[in-house]
Coordinates of C-alpha atoms in Angstrom, one line a residue:
M1 CA 61.2 62.3 69.6
N2 CA 62.4 59.1 71.3
M3 CA 65.2 57.8 69.2
R4 CA 64.0 54.1 69.6
K5 CA 60.7 55.0 68.3
L6 CA 62.2 57.1 65.6
Y7 CA 64.3 54.2 64.4
L8 CA 61.4 52.0 64.4
S9 CA 59.4 54.5 62.4
L10 CA 62.1 54.9 59.8
I11 CA 62.3 51.0 59.3
A12 CA 58.6 51.1 58.5
L13 CA 59.1 53.7 56.1
L14 CA 61.7 51.6 54.4
V15 CA 58.9 49.3 53.0
A16 CA 57.3 52.2 51.1
L17 CA 60.2 54.4 50.0
T18 CA 62.4 53.7 47.0
A19 CA 65.7 54.6 48.6
A20 CA 69.5 54.3 47.6
A21 CA 70.8 52.8 50.8
N22 CA 69.3 51.7 54.3
D23 CA 72.0 53.6 56.2
S24 CA 71.4 56.2 58.8
E25 CA 73.5 58.2 61.3
Y26 CA 72.0 60.1 64.2
F27 CA 74.7 62.4 65.8
T28 CA 72.9 64.2 68.6
C29 CA 70.2 66.9 69.2
G30 CA 70.0 70.2 70.6
N31 CA 68.7 71.0 74.2
Q32 CA 67.5 73.8 76.5
L33 CA 69.8 75.0 79.3
V34 CA 68.4 73.7 82.5
P35 CA 69.0 74.2 86.2
I36 CA 70.6 71.1 87.8
Q37 CA 69.9 72.7 91.1
N38 CA 66.4 73.6 92.5
T39 CA 65.9 77.3 91.6
N40 CA 63.3 80.2 91.6
I41 CA 64.7 81.7 88.4
A42 CA 62.1 82.1 85.7
V43 CA 62.5 82.3 81.7
A44 CA 61.1 85.6 80.7
K45 CA 62.2 85.4 77.2
E46 CA 64.0 83.1 74.6
V47 CA 64.9 83.4 71.0
L48 CA 65.9 80.1 69.6
T49 CA 67.7 80.4 66.2
V50 CA 68.3 77.3 64.3
N51 CA 70.7 78.2 61.2
L52 CA 70.4 75.6 58.3
T53 CA 73.4 75.2 56.2
N54 CA 74.7 73.1 53.3
N55 CA 77.9 71.8 55.1
G56 CA 76.2 69.1 57.1
F57 CA 76.3 71.2 60.3
T58 CA 73.3 72.9 62.1
N59 CA 74.2 76.2 64.1
V60 CA 72.2 76.9 67.1
E61 CA 72.0 80.4 68.8
V62 CA 69.9 80.9 71.9
Y63 CA 69.1 84.3 73.5
Y64 CA 67.7 84.0 77.1
E65 CA 66.4 86.5 79.5
F66 CA 66.1 85.0 82.9
R67 CA 64.2 86.8 85.6
N68 CA 65.4 86.6 89.2
D69 CA 62.9 88.0 91.7
G70 CA 65.0 87.2 94.7
P71 CA 68.4 88.1 96.0
A72 CA 71.6 87.4 93.9
T73 CA 72.2 83.6 93.8
D74 CA 74.7 81.1 92.1
I75 CA 73.0 78.3 90.2
L76 CA 74.4 75.0 88.8
M77 CA 73.3 74.8 85.2
G78 CA 73.8 72.2 82.5
F79 CA 73.1 71.4 78.9
E80 CA 72.6 67.7 77.9
A81 CA 73.5 66.0 74.7
K82 CA 72.5 62.4 73.6
P83 CA 75.2 60.1 72.4
P84 CA 75.6 59.4 68.5
Y85 CA 74.2 56.5 67.0
F86 CA 75.5 55.0 63.7
D87 CA 74.1 52.0 61.8
G88 CA 76.2 49.0 62.8
N89 CA 78.6 51.2 64.8
S90 CA 77.7 52.9 68.0
E91 CA 80.2 54.8 69.5
L92 CA 81.2 56.5 72.9
T93 CA 84.0 58.9 73.8
V94 CA 84.8 60.0 77.3
G95 CA 85.6 63.7 76.4
P96 CA 83.5 66.4 74.7
H97 CA 80.6 65.1 72.6
P98 CA 82.1 64.0 69.3
S99 CA 79.4 65.7 67.4
I100 CA 79.2 69.3 69.3
H101 CA 81.3 72.0 68.3
N102 CA 82.1 75.5 69.5
F103 CA 80.1 75.4 72.6
V104 CA 79.8 78.9 74.1
V105 CA 77.9 80.3 77.0
E106 CA 77.9 84.0 77.8
M107 CA 76.1 85.5 80.9
N108 CA 75.7 89.4 81.2
G109 CA 78.4 89.9 78.7
K110 CA 81.1 87.5 80.3
N111 CA 82.0 84.0 78.9
L112 CA 81.4 81.2 81.4
P113 CA 83.7 78.2 81.9
Y114 CA 82.2 74.8 81.8
T115 CA 83.1 71.2 82.4
N116 CA 81.9 68.4 80.3
Y117 CA 81.8 64.7 80.8
L118 CA 79.8 61.3 80.3
S119 CA 77.0 61.2 82.8
E120 CA 74.9 58.2 83.8
K121 CA 71.2 59.0 83.1
G122 CA 72.3 62.7 82.3
L123 CA 70.6 65.4 84.0
T124 CA 67.4 63.8 84.8
N125 CA 68.7 62.1 87.9
G126 CA 71.4 64.4 88.7
I127 CA 74.9 64.6 87.3
S128 CA 76.8 61.1 88.0
P129 CA 79.9 60.6 85.9
V130 CA 80.1 57.1 84.2
D131 CA 82.0 54.8 86.3
K132 CA 83.6 52.8 83.5
S133 CA 84.6 49.9 85.9
K134 CA 81.0 48.7 85.8
W135 CA 80.2 48.8 82.2
E136 CA 81.6 47.1 78.9
Y137 CA 81.3 48.0 75.4
T138 CA 78.8 46.4 73.1
D139 CA 78.0 46.9 69.5
G140 CA 74.3 46.0 69.9
D141 CA 71.5 48.2 68.5
F142 CA 70.9 51.4 70.4
D143 CA 72.9 50.6 73.5
A144 CA 76.8 51.1 73.4
F145 CA 77.5 50.0 76.8
V146 CA 76.0 47.3 79.2
S147 CA 76.5 46.3 82.8
K148 CA 79.4 43.9 83.5
A149 CA 77.2 42.2 86.1
D150 CA 74.4 40.9 84.1
K151 CA 75.2 41.8 80.6
E152 CA 71.7 42.8 80.0
T153 CA 71.2 46.2 81.7
P154 CA 72.0 49.0 79.2
L155 CA 73.6 52.2 80.3
E156 CA 71.5 55.0 79.9
Y157 CA 74.1 57.9 79.3
A158 CA 74.5 61.5 78.1
Y159 CA 77.1 64.0 77.5
V160 CA 76.7 66.8 80.2
Y161 CA 78.1 70.3 79.9
S162 CA 77.9 71.9 83.3
F163 CA 78.7 75.5 84.7
K164 CA 77.9 77.8 87.6
A165 CA 75.8 80.9 86.7
H166 CA 75.7 84.0 89.0
F167 CA 72.1 85.6 89.0
K168 CA 72.0 89.2 89.9
P169 CA 68.5 90.6 91.0
G170 CA 66.2 91.2 87.9
I171 CA 66.9 90.5 84.3
N172 CA 70.1 88.3 83.4
I173 CA 71.1 87.8 79.8
V174 CA 72.5 84.6 78.6
R175 CA 73.6 83.8 75.0
H176 CA 74.2 80.1 74.2
S177 CA 75.6 78.8 70.8
Y178 CA 77.0 75.6 69.5
T179 CA 77.2 73.8 66.2
Y180 CA 76.1 70.1 65.8
D181 CA 76.3 67.4 63.1
E182 CA 73.0 66.9 61.2
S183 CA 71.6 63.6 61.3
Y184 CA 70.3 61.6 58.2
G185 CA 68.9 58.4 57.3
V186 CA 66.2 56.6 55.3
G187 CA 63.8 59.1 53.8
H188 CA 65.8 62.1 55.2
S189 CA 68.5 64.1 53.5
F190 CA 68.9 65.7 57.1
W191 CA 66.9 65.8 60.3
I192 CA 67.4 68.2 63.3
D193 CA 65.8 67.6 66.7
Y194 CA 65.9 69.9 69.6
K195 CA 64.5 69.3 73.3
L196 CA 62.1 72.0 74.1
T197 CA 60.4 70.4 77.2
P198 CA 63.4 70.8 79.6
A199 CA 62.6 74.6 79.6
T200 CA 59.5 73.7 82.0
R201 CA 62.1 72.9 84.7
W202 CA 62.5 76.4 85.6
A203 CA 60.4 78.1 88.1
N204 CA 57.7 79.4 85.8
H205 CA 57.4 76.1 83.9
Q206 CA 57.2 77.8 80.7
I207 CA 58.9 80.3 78.5
D208 CA 56.9 83.7 78.9
D209 CA 58.0 84.9 75.5
F210 CA 59.4 82.4 73.1
T211 CA 60.5 82.8 69.5
L212 CA 61.6 79.9 67.2
R213 CA 63.7 81.3 64.2
I214 CA 64.9 79.0 61.4
T215 CA 67.3 80.6 58.9
A216 CA 68.4 79.5 55.4
K217 CA 70.9 82.3 54.7
G218 CA 72.5 82.1 51.1
T219 CA 70.8 78.9 50.3
A220 CA 67.7 77.1 49.5
K221 CA 65.9 74.7 51.8
H222 CA 63.0 72.5 51.6
F223 CA 61.8 71.0 54.9
I224 CA 59.2 70.1 57.4
V225 CA 58.6 71.0 61.0
E226 CA 56.2 68.8 63.2
T227 CA 53.5 70.9 64.6
K228 CA 53.1 68.8 67.9
P229 CA 55.3 71.6 69.7
F230 CA 52.9 74.2 68.7
A231 CA 49.6 72.4 69.7
G232 CA 47.0 74.6 71.3
T233 CA 48.0 77.7 69.9
D234 CA 46.7 79.5 66.7
V235 CA 49.9 81.0 65.6
D236 CA 51.3 80.0 62.4
M237 CA 55.0 79.8 61.0
K238 CA 55.8 83.1 58.9
I239 CA 58.4 83.8 56.3
V240 CA 59.7 87.2 57.8
S241 CA 62.5 87.9 55.0
G242 CA 63.7 86.2 51.9
K243 CA 61.4 84.3 49.5
G244 CA 59.5 81.1 49.9
R245 CA 56.3 79.4 50.5
T246 CA 54.6 77.4 53.4
R247 CA 51.7 75.1 53.8
M248 CA 50.2 72.4 56.1
M249 CA 50.8 68.8 55.0
P250 CA 49.9 65.4 56.4
W251 CA 52.6 63.7 58.4
G252 CA 53.5 60.7 56.5
F253 CA 51.3 59.1 53.8
D254 CA 47.9 60.0 55.6
E255 CA 46.3 62.1 58.2
S256 CA 46.6 59.5 61.0
N257 CA 50.0 61.3 62.5
G258 CA 48.7 64.8 62.2
K259 CA 50.3 67.6 60.0
V260 CA 53.4 69.2 59.6
Y261 CA 54.6 72.8 58.3
E262 CA 56.1 72.2 54.9
L263 CA 58.5 75.2 53.9
S264 CA 60.2 75.8 50.7
V265 CA 62.6 79.0 51.3
R266 CA 65.2 80.7 49.6
N267 CA 67.8 82.9 51.6
A268 CA 65.0 83.3 54.1
V269 CA 64.3 83.7 57.8
V270 CA 61.1 81.8 59.2
E271 CA 59.7 82.8 62.7
W272 CA 57.1 81.3 65.1
H273 CA 56.2 83.4 68.1
V274 CA 54.2 82.8 71.2
K275 CA 53.6 83.9 74.7
N276 CA 53.5 81.7 77.8
F277 CA 54.9 78.8 76.0
S278 CA 55.1 75.5 78.1
P279 CA 56.2 72.9 75.6
K280 CA 55.1 69.3 75.8
H281 CA 56.7 68.0 72.8
E282 CA 60.2 68.5 71.2
L283 CA 61.2 70.4 68.0
W284 CA 61.5 68.2 64.9
I285 CA 62.8 69.7 61.7
S286 CA 63.4 67.4 58.6
S287 CA 64.0 67.5 54.8
A288 CA 60.9 67.1 53.2
D289 CA 61.9 63.7 51.5
V290 CA 59.8 61.6 54.3
L291 CA 56.6 63.0 52.3
L292 CA 57.5 60.7 49.4
M293 CA 54.7 59.3 47.1
S294 CA 54.6 58.9 43.3
G295 CA 53.4 61.0 40.7
K296 CA 53.2 61.2 36.9
V297 CA 54.7 63.6 34.4
S298 CA 53.5 63.1 30.7
D299 CA 52.4 59.6 31.7
E300 CA 56.0 58.9 32.4
K301 CA 56.5 57.8 36.3
V302 CA 58.8 59.7 38.4
Y303 CA 59.1 59.7 42.4
Y304 CA 59.1 62.9 44.3
D305 CA 58.1 63.6 47.9
C306 CA 54.5 64.2 48.0
G307 CA 54.1 63.8 44.4
V308 CA 56.1 66.4 42.5
H309 CA 57.9 68.6 44.7
Y310 CA 61.6 69.2 45.6
A311 CA 63.6 67.0 47.7
P312 CA 67.3 66.9 47.3
S313 CA 67.4 63.5 49.0
Y314 CA 68.6 59.9 48.9
I315 CA 65.4 59.1 47.2
V316 CA 66.1 57.9 43.7
P317 CA 63.6 58.5 41.0
D318 CA 62.6 56.2 38.2
K319 CA 65.6 57.0 35.9
S320 CA 64.2 55.1 32.8
T321 CA 63.3 58.2 30.9
S322 CA 65.5 61.0 29.7
L323 CA 62.7 63.5 30.9
N324 CA 62.7 62.1 34.4
R325 CA 66.5 62.3 34.6
R326 CA 66.5 65.9 33.5
I327 CA 63.8 66.8 36.0
Y328 CA 65.4 65.2 38.8
R329 CA 68.9 66.7 38.0
N330 CA 67.5 70.2 37.8
L331 CA 65.6 70.3 40.8
P332 CA 68.4 72.0 42.9
F333 CA 68.4 74.8 40.3
A334 CA 64.7 75.2 40.4
I335 CA 64.6 75.6 44.0
R336 CA 66.7 78.5 43.6
G337 CA 64.5 80.0 41.0
Y338 CA 66.2 79.3 37.7
K339 CA 64.0 80.1 34.7
F340 CA 64.2 77.3 32.1
N341 CA 63.8 77.9 28.4
D342 CA 63.2 74.1 27.7
P343 CA 59.3 73.9 27.3
K344 CA 59.0 70.6 29.1
L345 CA 61.2 71.7 32.2
K346 CA 59.4 75.0 32.2
N347 CA 55.9 73.6 32.1
F348 CA 56.8 71.0 34.9
F349 CA 58.4 73.6 37.4
N350 CA 55.9 76.3 36.6
S351 CA 53.3 73.7 37.8
Q352 CA 55.0 73.1 41.2
W353 CA 53.6 75.2 44.4
W354 CA 57.1 75.8 45.5
Y355 CA 58.6 77.3 42.4
L356 CA 59.5 81.0 42.3
P357 CA 61.2 82.2 39.4
D358 CA 64.3 84.3 39.7
P359 CA 65.4 86.0 36.7
K360 CA 68.8 87.0 38.3
Y361 CA 69.8 83.5 39.3
N362 CA 72.9 82.1 37.5
P363 CA 73.8 78.6 38.1
S364 CA 77.4 79.0 36.9
K365 CA 78.1 81.2 39.8
D366 CA 76.2 79.3 42.4
R367 CA 78.3 78.0 45.2
S368 CA 75.5 77.1 47.7
L369 CA 74.6 73.4 46.5
S370 CA 75.3 71.0 49.1
K371 CA 77.5 67.9 48.4
R372 CA 74.4 65.8 47.7
E373 CA 72.8 68.4 45.4
R374 CA 76.0 68.5 43.3
K375 CA 75.7 64.6 42.9
I376 CA 72.1 64.9 41.9
V377 CA 73.0 67.6 39.4
H378 CA 75.7 65.2 38.0
G379 CA 73.3 62.2 37.9
L380 CA 75.1 60.3 40.5
F381 CA 71.8 59.0 41.9
N382 CA 73.3 55.9 43.2
N383 CA 76.3 57.5 45.1
L384 CA 74.2 59.9 47.3
F385 CA 75.3 58.2 50.7
Q386 CA 79.0 58.5 49.7

């Protein structure tokens, strides 16, 4: 998703959302490995695993099978990461990307050395390191650097990780992993985007066999996945292990923006598998907070995403009644399956589509709550950004 359009859409959402603060922080996005040089190498298989956590980081693991139908060859490959953007504070560093950690590439069982640097225009137009003598820093929105010559031209830059890969004839296996900071903002406890379309730069202009795997191991997550990347297929996302439910929902407040997969899972693995995948849109995963609308409980107004389902978010409910406060404070436990004895809480949560009771769940022994969820449990609704 284009970041400028993303932030404009978030600003529009602000009018409709009841939020604790207007801050947002975009750290970076994931990206496919791509050839910097022209190549005849094809992507025979890819398994993209996005591991959701409660520590503010997303771990990405990618398994590739590249097919080389020609002789052995060396190819210069790269990974591109967009720079971070913080409300009121754009930041640029010359070394490794400040929000990407533990970057590893392994090919045919051997770790590959790589170089990383700031690049003008990124991989799109080659790899040209930034000439800092031509640019100066600005704290303007979206653009961290502008041309010294005219003060108007923004620097289009990206962090590039490049390495040389030796492809033997036949199948070559590449394993790629890294961790990056989750972004968050108005209407989102977290969002994760991943660039899929660069995969079409390979010789076959597609991924012959593609699997998207989203995990929430040892925790509970309620999130949405935009359906645009999956347009034109009749394949649905499936929960292959753990507990949870999934359904299709409108994107935003009406049907005008299409639909999203909405998933509420517990210690689960979700997969989407398709053959001959030629992505035309990027992957977008977000907390379900953006589906906000108002609902009623016993004629007492309370705010939830999409009426009455779970969102451990910055969205602050109407706290004017004790029932509403208790419902909101117990949401992190409910999503994990806690069985309630209180009749009002029991009736409310039993009516929710995502609620799956777990008689074995003991909140006193649970260490999986995120920092924001712990604040919700303690009723710190106005401190969720801190």
